[in-house]
GROMACS .gro file of C-alpha atoms in nm:
model
  411
    1MET     CA    1   7.258   0.092   0.280
    2ARG     CA    2   6.964   0.078   0.519
    3VAL     CA    3   6.647   0.289   0.507
    4LEU     CA    4   6.379   0.314   0.776
    5LEU     CA    5   6.021   0.357   0.650
    6THR     CA    6   5.755   0.441   0.905
    7THR     CA    7   5.381   0.498   0.927
    8TRP     CA    8   5.084   0.467   1.159
    9GLY     CA    9   4.744   0.427   0.996
   10SER     CA   10   4.522   0.193   0.799
   11ARG     CA   11   4.627  -0.061   0.537
   12GLY     CA   12   4.628   0.221   0.282
   13ASP     CA   13   4.910   0.380   0.483
   14VAL     CA   14   5.108   0.058   0.525
   15GLU     CA   15   5.087  -0.122   0.191
   16PRO     CA   16   5.258   0.154  -0.013
   17LEU     CA   17   5.560   0.130   0.216
   18VAL     CA   18   5.579  -0.242   0.142
   19GLY     CA   19   5.590  -0.161  -0.229
   20LEU     CA   20   5.865   0.093  -0.170
   21ALA     CA   21   6.061  -0.145   0.053
   22VAL     CA   22   6.053  -0.416  -0.214
   23GLU     CA   23   6.180  -0.172  -0.478
   24LEU     CA   24   6.459  -0.052  -0.249
   25ARG     CA   25   6.564  -0.414  -0.204
   26LYS     CA   26   6.591  -0.453  -0.582
   27PHE     CA   27   6.850  -0.173  -0.577
   28GLY     CA   28   7.052  -0.347  -0.308
   29ALA     CA   29   6.929  -0.143  -0.012
   30GLU     CA   30   6.782  -0.284   0.308
   31ALA     CA   31   6.446  -0.140   0.409
   32LEU     CA   32   6.280  -0.174   0.748
   33VAL     CA   33   5.915  -0.082   0.804
   34CYS     CA   34   5.811   0.059   1.139
   35ALA     CA   35   5.430   0.033   1.153
   36PRO     CA   36   5.139  -0.063   1.379
   37PRO     CA   37   5.137  -0.434   1.470
   38ASP     CA   38   4.790  -0.524   1.337
   39GLU     CA   39   4.777  -0.888   1.227
   40GLU     CA   40   4.675  -0.783   0.874
   41PHE     CA   41   4.984  -0.566   0.841
   42VAL     CA   42   5.212  -0.830   0.994
   43ASN     CA   43   5.093  -1.079   0.732
   44LEU     CA   44   5.131  -0.824   0.453
   45LEU     CA   45   5.494  -0.757   0.543
   46GLU     CA   46   5.574  -1.124   0.597
   47ARG     CA   47   5.450  -1.211   0.247
   48ALA     CA   48   5.688  -0.953   0.103
   49GLY     CA   49   5.978  -1.059   0.324
   50VAL     CA   50   6.009  -0.710   0.473
   51PRO     CA   51   6.103  -0.678   0.842
   52LEU     CA   52   5.836  -0.516   1.063
   53ILE     CA   53   5.924  -0.314   1.370
   54PRO     CA   54   5.604  -0.265   1.577
   55LEU     CA   55   5.510   0.097   1.641
   56GLY     CA   56   5.242   0.202   1.890
   57PRO     CA   57   4.907   0.029   1.941
   58THR     CA   58   4.722  -0.160   1.671
   59VAL     CA   59   4.505   0.062   1.454
   60HIS     CA   60   4.217  -0.181   1.493
   61SER     CA   61   4.216  -0.129   1.871
   62VAL     CA   62   4.175   0.247   1.817
   63VAL     CA   63   3.919   0.265   1.537
   64ALA     CA   64   3.714  -0.055   1.557
   65GLY     CA   65   3.496   0.026   1.855
   66PRO     CA   66   3.118   0.065   1.832
   67LYS     CA   67   3.164   0.440   1.773
   68PRO     CA   68   3.432   0.640   1.586
   69PRO     CA   69   3.718   0.781   1.797
   70THR     CA   70   3.642   1.112   1.967
   71GLY     CA   71   3.844   1.431   1.998
   72GLU     CA   72   3.941   1.322   2.349
   73ASP     CA   73   4.073   0.997   2.207
   74ALA     CA   74   4.287   1.195   1.962
   75LEU     CA   75   4.427   1.412   2.241
   76LYS     CA   76   4.547   1.093   2.413
   77LEU     CA   77   4.668   0.914   2.102
   78ALA     CA   78   4.878   1.200   1.958
   79PRO     CA   79   5.133   1.234   2.243
   80SER     CA   80   5.152   0.856   2.286
   81LEU     CA   81   5.248   0.816   1.920
   82VAL     CA   82   5.507   1.092   1.952
   83ALA     CA   83   5.664   0.907   2.246
   84ALA     CA   84   5.650   0.577   2.057
   85ARG     CA   85   5.827   0.727   1.755
   86PHE     CA   86   6.108   0.876   1.961
   87GLU     CA   87   6.163   0.545   2.137
   88THR     CA   88   6.106   0.299   1.854
   89LEU     CA   89   6.255   0.493   1.563
   90SER     CA   90   6.561   0.590   1.765
   91ALA     CA   91   6.632   0.229   1.851
   92ALA     CA   92   6.578   0.114   1.492
   93ALA     CA   93   6.767   0.397   1.325
   94GLU     CA   94   7.070   0.368   1.552
   95GLU     CA   95   7.139   0.030   1.391
   96GLY     CA   96   7.308   0.198   1.096
   97CYS     CA   97   7.010   0.353   0.914
   98ASP     CA   98   7.098   0.606   0.645
   99ALA     CA   99   6.759   0.781   0.608
  100ILE     CA  100   6.406   0.794   0.752
  101LEU     CA  101   6.093   0.830   0.540
  102ALA     CA  102   5.769   0.891   0.728
  103THR     CA  103   5.403   0.899   0.631
  104GLY     CA  104   5.058   0.818   0.771
  105LEU     CA  105   4.892   0.993   1.064
  106LEU     CA  106   5.101   1.307   1.120
  107PRO     CA  107   5.438   1.145   1.201
  108ALA     CA  108   5.561   1.396   1.457
  109GLY     CA  109   5.887   1.264   1.599
  110ALA     CA  110   6.031   1.101   1.287
  111ARG     CA  111   6.210   1.408   1.153
  112ASP     CA  112   6.345   1.477   1.500
  113VAL     CA  113   6.505   1.134   1.531
  114ALA     CA  114   6.664   1.184   1.190
  115GLU     CA  115   6.785   1.528   1.295
  116LYS     CA  116   6.946   1.391   1.609
  117LEU     CA  117   7.122   1.117   1.411
  118GLY     CA  118   7.224   1.353   1.130
  119ILE     CA  119   7.056   1.151   0.854
  120PRO     CA  120   6.814   1.263   0.578
  121TYR     CA  121   6.441   1.276   0.644
  122VAL     CA  122   6.159   1.263   0.390
  123TYR     CA  123   5.790   1.322   0.451
  124ALA     CA  124   5.556   1.148   0.207
  125CYS     CA  125   5.179   1.162   0.163
  126PHE     CA  126   4.927   0.980  -0.053
  127HIS     CA  127   4.706   1.277  -0.143
  128ILE     CA  128   4.722   1.658  -0.145
  129PHE     CA  129   4.421   1.710   0.081
  130GLY     CA  130   4.631   1.756   0.396
  131LEU     CA  131   4.886   1.999   0.251
  132PRO     CA  132   4.840   2.376   0.308
  133SER     CA  133   4.678   2.541   0.007
  134ARG     CA  134   4.521   2.867  -0.102
  135ARG     CA  135   4.285   2.666  -0.324
  136PHE     CA  136   4.104   2.457  -0.064
  137ALA     CA  137   4.034   2.457   0.308
  138PRO     CA  138   4.185   2.211   0.557
  139GLY     CA  139   3.995   1.904   0.667
  140ILE     CA  140   3.844   1.853   1.008
  141ARG     CA  141   4.093   1.803   1.290
  142PRO     CA  142   4.034   1.764   1.667
  143GLY     CA  143   4.064   2.088   1.861
  144THR     CA  144   3.919   2.437   1.861
  145PRO     CA  145   3.719   2.481   1.538
  146SER     CA  146   3.765   2.780   1.312
  147PRO     CA  147   3.508   3.060   1.353
  148GLU     CA  148   3.188   2.998   1.164
  149GLY     CA  149   3.185   3.195   0.840
  150GLU     CA  150   3.564   3.215   0.798
  151THR     CA  151   3.641   3.162   0.428
  152ASP     CA  152   3.999   3.282   0.387
  153ASN     CA  153   4.195   2.963   0.324
  154ARG     CA  154   4.518   3.118   0.447
  155VAL     CA  155   4.353   3.192   0.781
  156LEU     CA  156   4.196   2.847   0.797
  157TRP     CA  157   4.528   2.674   0.735
  158ARG     CA  158   4.697   2.890   1.000
  159GLN     CA  159   4.429   2.777   1.245
  160ASP     CA  160   4.484   2.419   1.134
  161ALA     CA  161   4.851   2.456   1.229
  162GLU     CA  162   4.743   2.579   1.572
  163ARG     CA  163   4.530   2.267   1.619
  164VAL     CA  164   4.827   2.049   1.524
  165ASP     CA  165   5.040   2.231   1.780
  166ALA     CA  166   4.774   2.168   2.045
  167LEU     CA  167   4.771   1.797   1.961
  168TYR     CA  168   5.142   1.730   1.921
  169GLY     CA  169   5.344   2.035   2.024
  170GLY     CA  170   5.384   1.970   2.395
  171ALA     CA  171   5.494   1.610   2.358
  172LEU     CA  172   5.716   1.677   2.057
  173ASN     CA  173   5.908   1.960   2.217
  174GLU     CA  174   5.939   1.777   2.547
  175HIS     CA  175   6.110   1.489   2.368
  176ARG     CA  176   6.321   1.718   2.150
  177VAL     CA  177   6.459   1.901   2.454
  178ALA     CA  178   6.527   1.567   2.623
  179ILE     CA  179   6.762   1.466   2.338
  180GLY     CA  180   6.927   1.805   2.315
  181LEU     CA  181   6.728   1.963   2.031
  182PRO     CA  182   6.559   2.306   2.044
  183PRO     CA  183   6.178   2.324   2.041
  184VAL     CA  184   5.987   2.394   1.720
  185GLU     CA  185   5.703   2.645   1.682
  186ASN     CA  186   5.500   2.502   1.393
  187VAL     CA  187   5.476   2.124   1.424
  188ARG     CA  188   5.276   2.068   1.106
  189ASP     CA  189   5.514   2.252   0.876
  190HIS     CA  190   5.811   2.103   1.060
  191VAL     CA  191   5.680   1.752   0.984
  192PHE     CA  192   5.582   1.827   0.624
  193THR     CA  193   5.907   2.009   0.532
  194GLY     CA  194   5.904   2.237   0.228
  195THR     CA  195   5.941   1.947  -0.017
  196PRO     CA  196   5.697   1.666   0.066
  197TRP     CA  197   5.676   1.365  -0.161
  198LEU     CA  198   5.338   1.281  -0.313
  199ALA     CA  199   5.293   0.908  -0.373
  200ALA     CA  200   4.988   0.938  -0.596
  201ASP     CA  201   4.923   0.905  -0.967
  202GLU     CA  202   4.926   1.233  -1.160
  203VAL     CA  203   4.606   1.146  -1.348
  204LEU     CA  204   4.412   1.063  -1.033
  205CYS     CA  205   4.572   1.329  -0.816
  206PRO     CA  206   4.715   1.624  -1.013
  207SER     CA  207   4.930   1.844  -0.791
  208ALA     CA  208   5.039   2.136  -1.011
  209GLY     CA  209   4.949   2.461  -0.839
  210MET     CA  210   4.753   2.287  -0.564
  211THR     CA  211   4.977   2.388  -0.272
  212ASP     CA  212   5.250   2.638  -0.192
  213LEU     CA  213   5.492   2.357  -0.113
  214ASP     CA  214   5.749   2.222  -0.356
  215ILE     CA  215   5.590   1.881  -0.412
  216VAL     CA  216   5.789   1.589  -0.549
  217GLN     CA  217   5.531   1.361  -0.716
  218THR     CA  218   5.655   1.009  -0.767
  219GLY     CA  219   5.338   0.824  -0.861
  220ALA     CA  220   5.161   0.568  -0.645
  221TRP     CA  221   5.370   0.308  -0.462
  222ILE     CA  222   5.213  -0.017  -0.575
  223GLN     CA  223   5.312  -0.357  -0.442
  224PRO     CA  224   5.227  -0.613  -0.716
  225ASP     CA  225   5.008  -0.891  -0.579
  226ASP     CA  226   5.032  -1.230  -0.753
  227ARG     CA  227   4.826  -1.432  -0.506
  228ALA     CA  228   4.559  -1.660  -0.648
  229LEU     CA  229   4.199  -1.595  -0.550
  230PRO     CA  230   4.045  -1.848  -0.308
  231ALA     CA  231   3.886  -2.150  -0.477
  232GLU     CA  232   3.536  -2.077  -0.346
  233LEU     CA  233   3.558  -1.720  -0.471
  234GLU     CA  234   3.673  -1.843  -0.811
  235LYS     CA  235   3.375  -2.078  -0.820
  236PHE     CA  236   3.138  -1.789  -0.743
  237LEU     CA  237   3.293  -1.562  -1.005
  238GLU     CA  238   3.272  -1.830  -1.272
  239SER     CA  239   2.912  -1.925  -1.193
  240GLY     CA  240   2.749  -1.614  -1.340
  241GLU     CA  241   2.784  -1.258  -1.461
  242PRO     CA  242   3.048  -1.035  -1.296
  243PRO     CA  243   2.920  -0.921  -0.954
  244VAL     CA  244   2.922  -0.579  -0.794
  245TYR     CA  245   3.198  -0.555  -0.531
  246VAL     CA  246   3.115  -0.369  -0.209
  247GLY     CA  247   3.382  -0.299   0.052
  248PHE     CA  248   3.471  -0.033   0.307
  249GLY     CA  249   3.817  -0.150   0.406
  250SER     CA  250   3.934  -0.031   0.747
  251MET     CA  251   3.637   0.199   0.808
  252ALA     CA  252   3.496  -0.013   1.095
  253ALA     CA  253   3.262   0.222   1.285
  254TYR     CA  254   3.283   0.479   1.004
  255ALA     CA  255   3.107   0.254   0.750
  256PRO     CA  256   2.756   0.369   0.655
  257LYS     CA  257   2.481   0.220   0.869
  258ASP     CA  258   2.320  -0.087   0.709
  259ILE     CA  259   2.545  -0.051   0.403
  260ALA     CA  260   2.546  -0.427   0.338
  261ARG     CA  261   2.166  -0.441   0.323
  262VAL     CA  262   2.143  -0.123   0.114
  263ALA     CA  263   2.410  -0.241  -0.129
  264ILE     CA  264   2.261  -0.587  -0.170
  265GLU     CA  265   1.915  -0.448  -0.236
  266SER     CA  266   2.055  -0.193  -0.483
  267ALA     CA  267   2.252  -0.454  -0.676
  268ARG     CA  268   1.954  -0.686  -0.687
  269ALA     CA  269   1.731  -0.406  -0.811
  270LEU     CA  270   1.962  -0.388  -1.113
  271GLY     CA  271   1.976  -0.766  -1.159
  272ARG     CA  272   2.335  -0.789  -1.037
  273ARG     CA  273   2.511  -1.038  -0.814
  274ILE     CA  274   2.697  -0.904  -0.508
  275LEU     CA  275   3.043  -0.962  -0.364
  276LEU     CA  276   3.080  -0.826  -0.010
  277ALA     CA  277   3.424  -0.762   0.141
  278ARG     CA  278   3.390  -0.824   0.512
  279GLY     CA  279   3.656  -0.570   0.615
  280TRP     CA  280   3.681  -0.411   0.958
  281ALA     CA  281   3.312  -0.312   0.938
  282GLY     CA  282   3.219  -0.681   0.934
  283LEU     CA  283   2.993  -0.667   0.628
  284THR     CA  284   2.788  -0.981   0.583
  285SER     CA  285   2.497  -1.108   0.376
  286ILE     CA  286   2.138  -1.044   0.479
  287ASP     CA  287   2.012  -1.387   0.369
  288ASP     CA  288   2.123  -1.720   0.225
  289ALA     CA  289   2.058  -1.638  -0.140
  290GLY     CA  290   2.320  -1.764  -0.383
  291ASP     CA  291   2.367  -1.427  -0.553
  292CYS     CA  292   2.576  -1.290  -0.264
  293PHE     CA  293   2.926  -1.399  -0.160
  294VAL     CA  294   3.132  -1.267   0.133
  295VAL     CA  295   3.513  -1.254   0.123
  296GLY     CA  296   3.787  -1.163   0.364
  297GLU     CA  297   4.125  -1.016   0.268
  298VAL     CA  298   4.199  -1.108  -0.095
  299ASN     CA  299   4.405  -0.994  -0.392
  300GLN     CA  300   4.212  -0.686  -0.504
  301GLN     CA  301   4.440  -0.632  -0.802
  302ALA     CA  302   4.321  -0.962  -0.949
  303LEU     CA  303   3.964  -0.942  -0.819
  304PHE     CA  304   3.873  -0.594  -0.944
  305ARG     CA  305   3.942  -0.693  -1.303
  306ARG     CA  306   3.664  -0.950  -1.275
  307VAL     CA  307   3.381  -0.747  -1.122
  308ALA     CA  308   3.119  -0.521  -1.282
  309ALA     CA  309   3.173  -0.225  -1.048
  310VAL     CA  310   3.343  -0.139  -0.718
  311VAL     CA  311   3.146   0.035  -0.441
  312HIS     CA  312   3.389   0.163  -0.180
  313HIS     CA  313   3.479   0.435   0.071
  314GLY     CA  314   3.730   0.623  -0.142
  315GLY     CA  315   4.061   0.540   0.018
  316ALA     CA  316   4.364   0.631  -0.193
  317GLY     CA  317   4.470   0.268  -0.233
  318THR     CA  318   4.130   0.129  -0.326
  319THR     CA  319   4.066   0.415  -0.569
  320THR     CA  320   4.400   0.357  -0.739
  321THR     CA  321   4.353  -0.021  -0.757
  322ALA     CA  322   4.004   0.011  -0.904
  323SER     CA  323   4.121   0.275  -1.151
  324ARG     CA  324   4.411   0.056  -1.267
  325ALA     CA  325   4.167  -0.232  -1.314
  326GLY     CA  326   3.953  -0.021  -1.546
  327VAL     CA  327   3.638  -0.098  -1.346
  328PRO     CA  328   3.362   0.162  -1.282
  329GLN     CA  329   3.339   0.291  -0.926
  330VAL     CA  330   3.080   0.426  -0.684
  331VAL     CA  331   3.258   0.612  -0.407
  332VAL     CA  332   3.074   0.672  -0.079
  333PRO     CA  333   3.324   0.888   0.113
  334ARG     CA  334   3.322   0.906   0.490
  335ILE     CA  335   3.623   1.094   0.629
  336ALA     CA  336   3.956   1.266   0.556
  337ASP     CA  337   4.065   1.257   0.191
  338GLN     CA  338   3.781   1.033   0.076
  339PRO     CA  339   3.555   1.315  -0.056
  340TYR     CA  340   3.849   1.431  -0.268
  341TRP     CA  341   3.889   1.089  -0.432
  342ALA     CA  342   3.514   1.071  -0.489
  343GLU     CA  343   3.527   1.403  -0.671
  344ARG     CA  344   3.821   1.291  -0.885
  345VAL     CA  345   3.645   0.969  -0.984
  346ALA     CA  346   3.342   1.173  -1.093
  347GLU     CA  347   3.552   1.439  -1.270
  348LEU     CA  348   3.738   1.173  -1.468
  349GLY     CA  349   3.411   1.006  -1.566
  350ILE     CA  350   3.525   0.669  -1.433
  351GLY     CA  351   3.250   0.641  -1.173
  352VAL     CA  352   3.005   0.819  -0.949
  353ALA     CA  353   3.056   1.021  -0.630
  354HIS     CA  354   2.786   0.947  -0.373
  355GLN     CA  355   2.875   1.238  -0.147
  356ASP     CA  356   2.587   1.178   0.093
  357PRO     CA  357   2.756   0.955   0.353
  358ALA     CA  358   2.430   0.771   0.428
  359PRO     CA  359   2.316   0.605   0.105
  360THR     CA  360   1.961   0.480   0.071
  361GLY     CA  361   1.845   0.200  -0.151
  362GLU     CA  362   1.714   0.451  -0.401
  363SER     CA  363   2.023   0.673  -0.405
  364LEU     CA  364   2.273   0.389  -0.427
  365THR     CA  365   2.072   0.214  -0.698
  366ALA     CA  366   2.079   0.534  -0.905
  367ALA     CA  367   2.454   0.579  -0.851
  368LEU     CA  368   2.526   0.218  -0.935
  369ALA     CA  369   2.312   0.233  -1.249
  370ALA     CA  370   2.510   0.535  -1.369
  371ALA     CA  371   2.842   0.363  -1.294
  372LEU     CA  372   2.732   0.053  -1.486
  373SER     CA  373   2.649   0.252  -1.799
  374PRO     CA  374   2.847   0.168  -2.115
  375GLU     CA  375   2.988   0.521  -2.125
  376THR     CA  376   3.133   0.500  -1.774
  377GLY     CA  377   3.272   0.153  -1.843
  378ALA     CA  378   3.446   0.270  -2.159
  379ARG     CA  379   3.590   0.573  -1.984
  380ALA     CA  380   3.715   0.361  -1.693
  381LYS     CA  381   3.901   0.133  -1.933
  382ALA     CA  382   4.052   0.429  -2.116
  383VAL     CA  383   4.179   0.597  -1.799
  384ALA     CA  384   4.325   0.268  -1.672
  385ASP     CA  385   4.574   0.274  -1.957
  386THR     CA  386   4.708   0.616  -1.847
  387ILE     CA  387   4.791   0.527  -1.487
  388ARG     CA  388   5.158   0.466  -1.420
  389THR     CA  389   5.277   0.170  -1.217
  390ASP     CA  390   5.641   0.269  -1.158
  391GLY     CA  391   5.591   0.510  -0.867
  392ALA     CA  392   5.770   0.290  -0.615
  393THR     CA  393   6.067   0.257  -0.850
  394VAL     CA  394   6.083   0.634  -0.896
  395ALA     CA  395   6.065   0.688  -0.519
  396ALA     CA  396   6.330   0.424  -0.445
  397LYS     CA  397   6.576   0.590  -0.683
  398LEU     CA  398   6.504   0.934  -0.536
  399LEU     CA  399   6.548   0.807  -0.184
  400LEU     CA  400   6.880   0.643  -0.265
  401ASP     CA  401   6.992   0.964  -0.436
  402THR     CA  402   6.896   1.154  -0.120
  403VAL     CA  403   7.110   0.924   0.090
  404SER     CA  404   7.407   0.954  -0.147
  405VAL     CA  405   7.438   1.333  -0.107
  406PRO     CA  406   7.581   1.496   0.206
  407SER     CA  407   7.325   1.510   0.486
  408ARG     CA  408   7.157   1.844   0.542
  409PRO     CA  409   6.846   1.959   0.727
  410PRO     CA  410   6.524   1.917   0.521
  411ALA     CA  411   6.388   2.236   0.365
   0.00000   0.00000   0.00000
């Protein structure tokens, strides 16, 4: 049995598929991952022994410029990714694939390839923020904005669907017609299906009653990481009290201005050492003092258990890893689902939400002081014990069950 897993997005969109692919392999199935060919992702898949099929441009080439991508950039990227999925997924899936599971940046084209081949299709997401809901409004998307003052969530989500159609509809339907399929009218709902899978922990991301869709919540897809920490990092960790970790992952141009300086000064104001994760934003120390250490890509699962607090952007993966480690968090959200994760961290009492995207020394020091309180630390440890780690196993079994039943169009 062979399953094709596909995504286009940051590491937080790729790594869960690696965890799922490894679990599928344990059940005797072959899993291929079709993802952007960034070097970081190539290395991630190679370590797990999972085949990578390159899809589209590297994410770094799109998001790591001096300024964040514009709406015009999105209007160019969307149809190019649709074309890439039809070409790349078709070629991969024709080699005897039994199902396609898609996630990441709206994967228009994946369901259509599955439909043409007559195999099951599953859409999966890592948070509920992008799913239509009467309880919250949609996030910002390139295109014609909703009228100022509109508050009806049903209207706002209908307008969101119109923006998706403007981004993807022309290219999607052009390719569908070319392979003998009829056009679709609502691209977003076509991609999501009526039964999307939610690969997020129920404690961190409760889904009951949050959308009108029939969500299948599996839990987070976690790929266990047993790599040792670099020797120099070990030496730094052992040379003093646990440091404050500061990292903004793949944010690149989205990272707060001067965040390294602000974070270092805030940690020092509280008498704490600092561990900076370089990431795509290129964070680096502001001086040669021995209380600051800069790391590249490392085993966060091991590292977070040895730090005093984690200051981060609020990606689903980083939030889950920090929560599992039982370490207090300060979340400084920037885009997309990140404000949601910041709110959940605050609601659970396991950290602080710094919703202002431009922290100052004073504001970050206050947030960090609150996160480092004994009460927050105790709560973080308590919540860590409630987070499940078997989400990838649950999803692998469900996916194999989906393949074992007669193929039918997704709901």
